[in-house]
Coordinates of N, CA and C in Angstrom, one line a residue:
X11 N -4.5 -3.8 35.6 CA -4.8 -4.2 34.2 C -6.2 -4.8 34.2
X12 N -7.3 -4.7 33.4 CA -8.2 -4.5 33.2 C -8.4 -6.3 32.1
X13 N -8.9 -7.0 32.8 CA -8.7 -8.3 32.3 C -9.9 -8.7 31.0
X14 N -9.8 -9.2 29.6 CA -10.9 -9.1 28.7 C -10.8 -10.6 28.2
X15 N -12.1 -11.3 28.1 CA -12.1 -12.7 27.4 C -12.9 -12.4 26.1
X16 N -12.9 -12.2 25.1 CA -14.0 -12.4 23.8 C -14.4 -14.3 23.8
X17 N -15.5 -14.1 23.4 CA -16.2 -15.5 23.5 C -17.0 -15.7 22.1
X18 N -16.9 -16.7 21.2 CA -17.4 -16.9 20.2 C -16.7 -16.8 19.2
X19 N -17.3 -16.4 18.0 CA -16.3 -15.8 16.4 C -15.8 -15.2 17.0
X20 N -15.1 -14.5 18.0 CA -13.8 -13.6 17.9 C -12.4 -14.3 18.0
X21 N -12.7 -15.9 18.3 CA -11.8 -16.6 17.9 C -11.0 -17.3 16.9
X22 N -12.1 -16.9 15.9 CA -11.4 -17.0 14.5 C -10.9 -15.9 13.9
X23 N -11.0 -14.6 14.9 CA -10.4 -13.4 14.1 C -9.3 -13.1 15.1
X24 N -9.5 -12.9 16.3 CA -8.2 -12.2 16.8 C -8.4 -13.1 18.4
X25 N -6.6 -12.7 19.3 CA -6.6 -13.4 20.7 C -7.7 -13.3 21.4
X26 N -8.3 -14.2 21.9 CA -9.2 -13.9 22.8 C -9.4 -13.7 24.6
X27 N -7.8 -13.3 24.7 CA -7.7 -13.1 26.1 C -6.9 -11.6 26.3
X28 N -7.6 -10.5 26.9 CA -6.0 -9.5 26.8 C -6.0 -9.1 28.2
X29 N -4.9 -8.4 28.3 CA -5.0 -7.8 30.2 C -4.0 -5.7 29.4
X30 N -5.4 -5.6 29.4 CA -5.1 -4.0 29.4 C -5.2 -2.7 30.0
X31 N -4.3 -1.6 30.1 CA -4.6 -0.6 30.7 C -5.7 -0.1 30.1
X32 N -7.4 0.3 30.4 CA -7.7 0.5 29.8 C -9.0 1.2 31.6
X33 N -9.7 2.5 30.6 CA -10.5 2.8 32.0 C -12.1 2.7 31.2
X34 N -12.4 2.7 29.9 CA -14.3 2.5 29.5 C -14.1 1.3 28.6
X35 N -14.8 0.6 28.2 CA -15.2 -0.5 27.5 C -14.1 0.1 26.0
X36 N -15.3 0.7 26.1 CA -15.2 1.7 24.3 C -13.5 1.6 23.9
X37 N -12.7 1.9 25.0 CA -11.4 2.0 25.0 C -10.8 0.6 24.8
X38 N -11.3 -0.7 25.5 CA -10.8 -1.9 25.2 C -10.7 -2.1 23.6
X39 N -12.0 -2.3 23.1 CA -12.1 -2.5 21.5 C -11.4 -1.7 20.8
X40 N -11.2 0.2 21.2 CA -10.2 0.3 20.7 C -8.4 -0.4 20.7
X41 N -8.1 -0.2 21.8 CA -6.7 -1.2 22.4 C -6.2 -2.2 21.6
X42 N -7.8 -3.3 21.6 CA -7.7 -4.6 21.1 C -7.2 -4.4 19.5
X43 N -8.0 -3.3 19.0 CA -8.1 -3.0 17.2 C -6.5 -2.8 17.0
X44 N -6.2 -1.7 18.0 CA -4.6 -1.4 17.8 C -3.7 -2.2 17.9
X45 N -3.8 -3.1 18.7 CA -2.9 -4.6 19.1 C -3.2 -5.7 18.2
X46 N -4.1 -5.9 17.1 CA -4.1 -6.7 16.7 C -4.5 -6.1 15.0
X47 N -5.4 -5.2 14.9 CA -5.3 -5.3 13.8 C -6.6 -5.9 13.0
X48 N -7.3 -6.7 13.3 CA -8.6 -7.7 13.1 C -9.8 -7.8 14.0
X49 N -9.9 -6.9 14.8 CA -11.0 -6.9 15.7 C -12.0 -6.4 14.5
X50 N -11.8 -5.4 13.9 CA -12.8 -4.7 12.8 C -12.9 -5.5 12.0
X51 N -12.1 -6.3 11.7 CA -12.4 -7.8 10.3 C -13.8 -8.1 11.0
X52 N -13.4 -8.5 12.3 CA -14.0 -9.5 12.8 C -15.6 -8.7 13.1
X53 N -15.8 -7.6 13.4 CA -17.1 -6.5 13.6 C -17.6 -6.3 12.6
X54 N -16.7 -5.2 11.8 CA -17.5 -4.2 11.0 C -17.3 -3.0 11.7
X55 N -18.3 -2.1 11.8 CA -18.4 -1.0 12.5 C -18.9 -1.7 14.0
X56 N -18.0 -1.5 14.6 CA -18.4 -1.6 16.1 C -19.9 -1.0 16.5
X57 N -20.3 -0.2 16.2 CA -21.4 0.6 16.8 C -22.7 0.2 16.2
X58 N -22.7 -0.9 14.8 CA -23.4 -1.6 14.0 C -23.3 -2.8 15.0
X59 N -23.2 -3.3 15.7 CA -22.7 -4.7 15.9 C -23.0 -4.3 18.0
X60 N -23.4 -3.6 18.2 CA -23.1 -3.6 19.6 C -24.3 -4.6 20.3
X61 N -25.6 -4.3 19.1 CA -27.2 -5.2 19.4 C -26.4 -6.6 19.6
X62 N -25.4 -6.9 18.9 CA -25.2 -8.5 18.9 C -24.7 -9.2 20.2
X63 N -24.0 -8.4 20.9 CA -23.2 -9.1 21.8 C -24.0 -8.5 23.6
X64 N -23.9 -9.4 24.5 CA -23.8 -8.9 26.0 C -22.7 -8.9 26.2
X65 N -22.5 -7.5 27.2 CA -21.0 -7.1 27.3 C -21.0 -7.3 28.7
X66 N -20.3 -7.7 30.0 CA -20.0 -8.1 31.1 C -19.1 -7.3 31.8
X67 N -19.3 -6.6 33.2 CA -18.1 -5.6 33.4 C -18.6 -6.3 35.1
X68 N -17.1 -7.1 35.4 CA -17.0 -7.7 36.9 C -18.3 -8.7 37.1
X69 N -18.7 -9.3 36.0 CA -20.2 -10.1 35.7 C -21.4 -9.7 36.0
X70 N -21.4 -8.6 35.9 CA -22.8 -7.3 35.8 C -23.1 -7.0 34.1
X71 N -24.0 -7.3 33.0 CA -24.2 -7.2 31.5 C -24.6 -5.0 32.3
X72 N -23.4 -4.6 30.7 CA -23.4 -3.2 31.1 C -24.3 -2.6 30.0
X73 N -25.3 -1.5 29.9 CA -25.8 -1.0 28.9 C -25.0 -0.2 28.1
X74 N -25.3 -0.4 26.5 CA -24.6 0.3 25.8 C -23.8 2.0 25.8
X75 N -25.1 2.6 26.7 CA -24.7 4.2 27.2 C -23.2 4.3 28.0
X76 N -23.1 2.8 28.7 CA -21.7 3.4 30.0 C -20.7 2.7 28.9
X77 N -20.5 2.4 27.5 CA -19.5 1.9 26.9 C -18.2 3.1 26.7
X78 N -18.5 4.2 26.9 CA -17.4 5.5 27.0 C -17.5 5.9 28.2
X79 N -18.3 5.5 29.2 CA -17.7 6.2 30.8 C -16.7 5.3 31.1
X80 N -16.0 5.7 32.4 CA -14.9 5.4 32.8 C -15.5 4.5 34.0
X81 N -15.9 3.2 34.0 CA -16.7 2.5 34.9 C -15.5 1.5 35.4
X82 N -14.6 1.4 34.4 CA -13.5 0.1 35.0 C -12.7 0.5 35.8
X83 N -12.1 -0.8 37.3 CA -10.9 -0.5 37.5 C -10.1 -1.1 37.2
X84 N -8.6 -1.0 37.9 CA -7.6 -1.9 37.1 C -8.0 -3.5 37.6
X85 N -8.5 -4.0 38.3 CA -8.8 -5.1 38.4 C -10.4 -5.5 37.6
X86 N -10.8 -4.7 36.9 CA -12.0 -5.1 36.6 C -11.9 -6.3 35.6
X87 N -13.0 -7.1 35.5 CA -13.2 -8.6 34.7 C -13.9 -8.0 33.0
X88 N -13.9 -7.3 31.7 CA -14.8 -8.1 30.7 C -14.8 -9.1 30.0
X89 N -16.1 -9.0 29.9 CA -16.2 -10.3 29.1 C -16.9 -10.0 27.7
X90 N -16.8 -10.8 26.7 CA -18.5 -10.3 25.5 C -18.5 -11.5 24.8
X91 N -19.6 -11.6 24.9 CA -21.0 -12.7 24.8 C -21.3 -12.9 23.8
X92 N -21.3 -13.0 22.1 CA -22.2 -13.3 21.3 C -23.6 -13.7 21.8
X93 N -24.7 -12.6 21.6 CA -26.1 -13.7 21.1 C -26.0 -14.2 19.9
X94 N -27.3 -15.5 20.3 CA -27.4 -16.2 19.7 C -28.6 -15.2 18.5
X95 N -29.0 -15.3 17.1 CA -30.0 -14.5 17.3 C -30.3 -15.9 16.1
X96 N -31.7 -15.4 15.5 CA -32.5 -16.4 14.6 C -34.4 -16.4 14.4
X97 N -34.2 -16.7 13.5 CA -35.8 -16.6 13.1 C -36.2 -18.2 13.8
X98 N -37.6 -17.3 14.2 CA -38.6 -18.9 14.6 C -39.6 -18.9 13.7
X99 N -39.6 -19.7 13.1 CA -40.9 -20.1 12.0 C -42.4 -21.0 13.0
X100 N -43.3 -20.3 12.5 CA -44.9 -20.5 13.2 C -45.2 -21.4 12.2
X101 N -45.9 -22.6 12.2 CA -46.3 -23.1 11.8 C -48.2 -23.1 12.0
X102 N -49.3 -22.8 11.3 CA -50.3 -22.7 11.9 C -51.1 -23.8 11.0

């Protein structure tokens, strides 16, 4: 089983721990959406929303391209990160 923590707002939308059979990332979020129902509350379009978060596979941040290969094993660790994002104002 394939162990997942969400970190941040995903704790006001849905569990933020799951242990799933699951073999690409892409497939977690799906899983998660199916078992709970509010991951998408909590998103939007997943694929609008991928810029926001670092995604973690065995504590390596994975690039968006291997989010549908089959990179996990049953022991693998995710994680996802909210950034932080925000405007800096210059003062001159």
């Amino acid at each position: 089983m394939v162990n997942i923590k969400l970190h941040g707002i995903f704790e006001n939308y849905v569990k933020t721990e799951w242990h799933l059979n699951v073999k690409t990332v892409f497939e977690a979020f799906e899983a998660i959406e199916a078992n709970s129902g509010k991951l998408l509350e909590a998103l939007g379009n997943f694929q609008e929303y991928l810029t926001h978060f670092i995604i973690y596979v065995d504590d390596k941040p994975v690039a968006h391209e291997y989010f549908n290969s089959p990179i996990l094993k049953k022991d693998s660790k995710i994680e996802v990160v909210p950034l932080i994002l925000g405007l800096s104002l210059i003062h001159i």
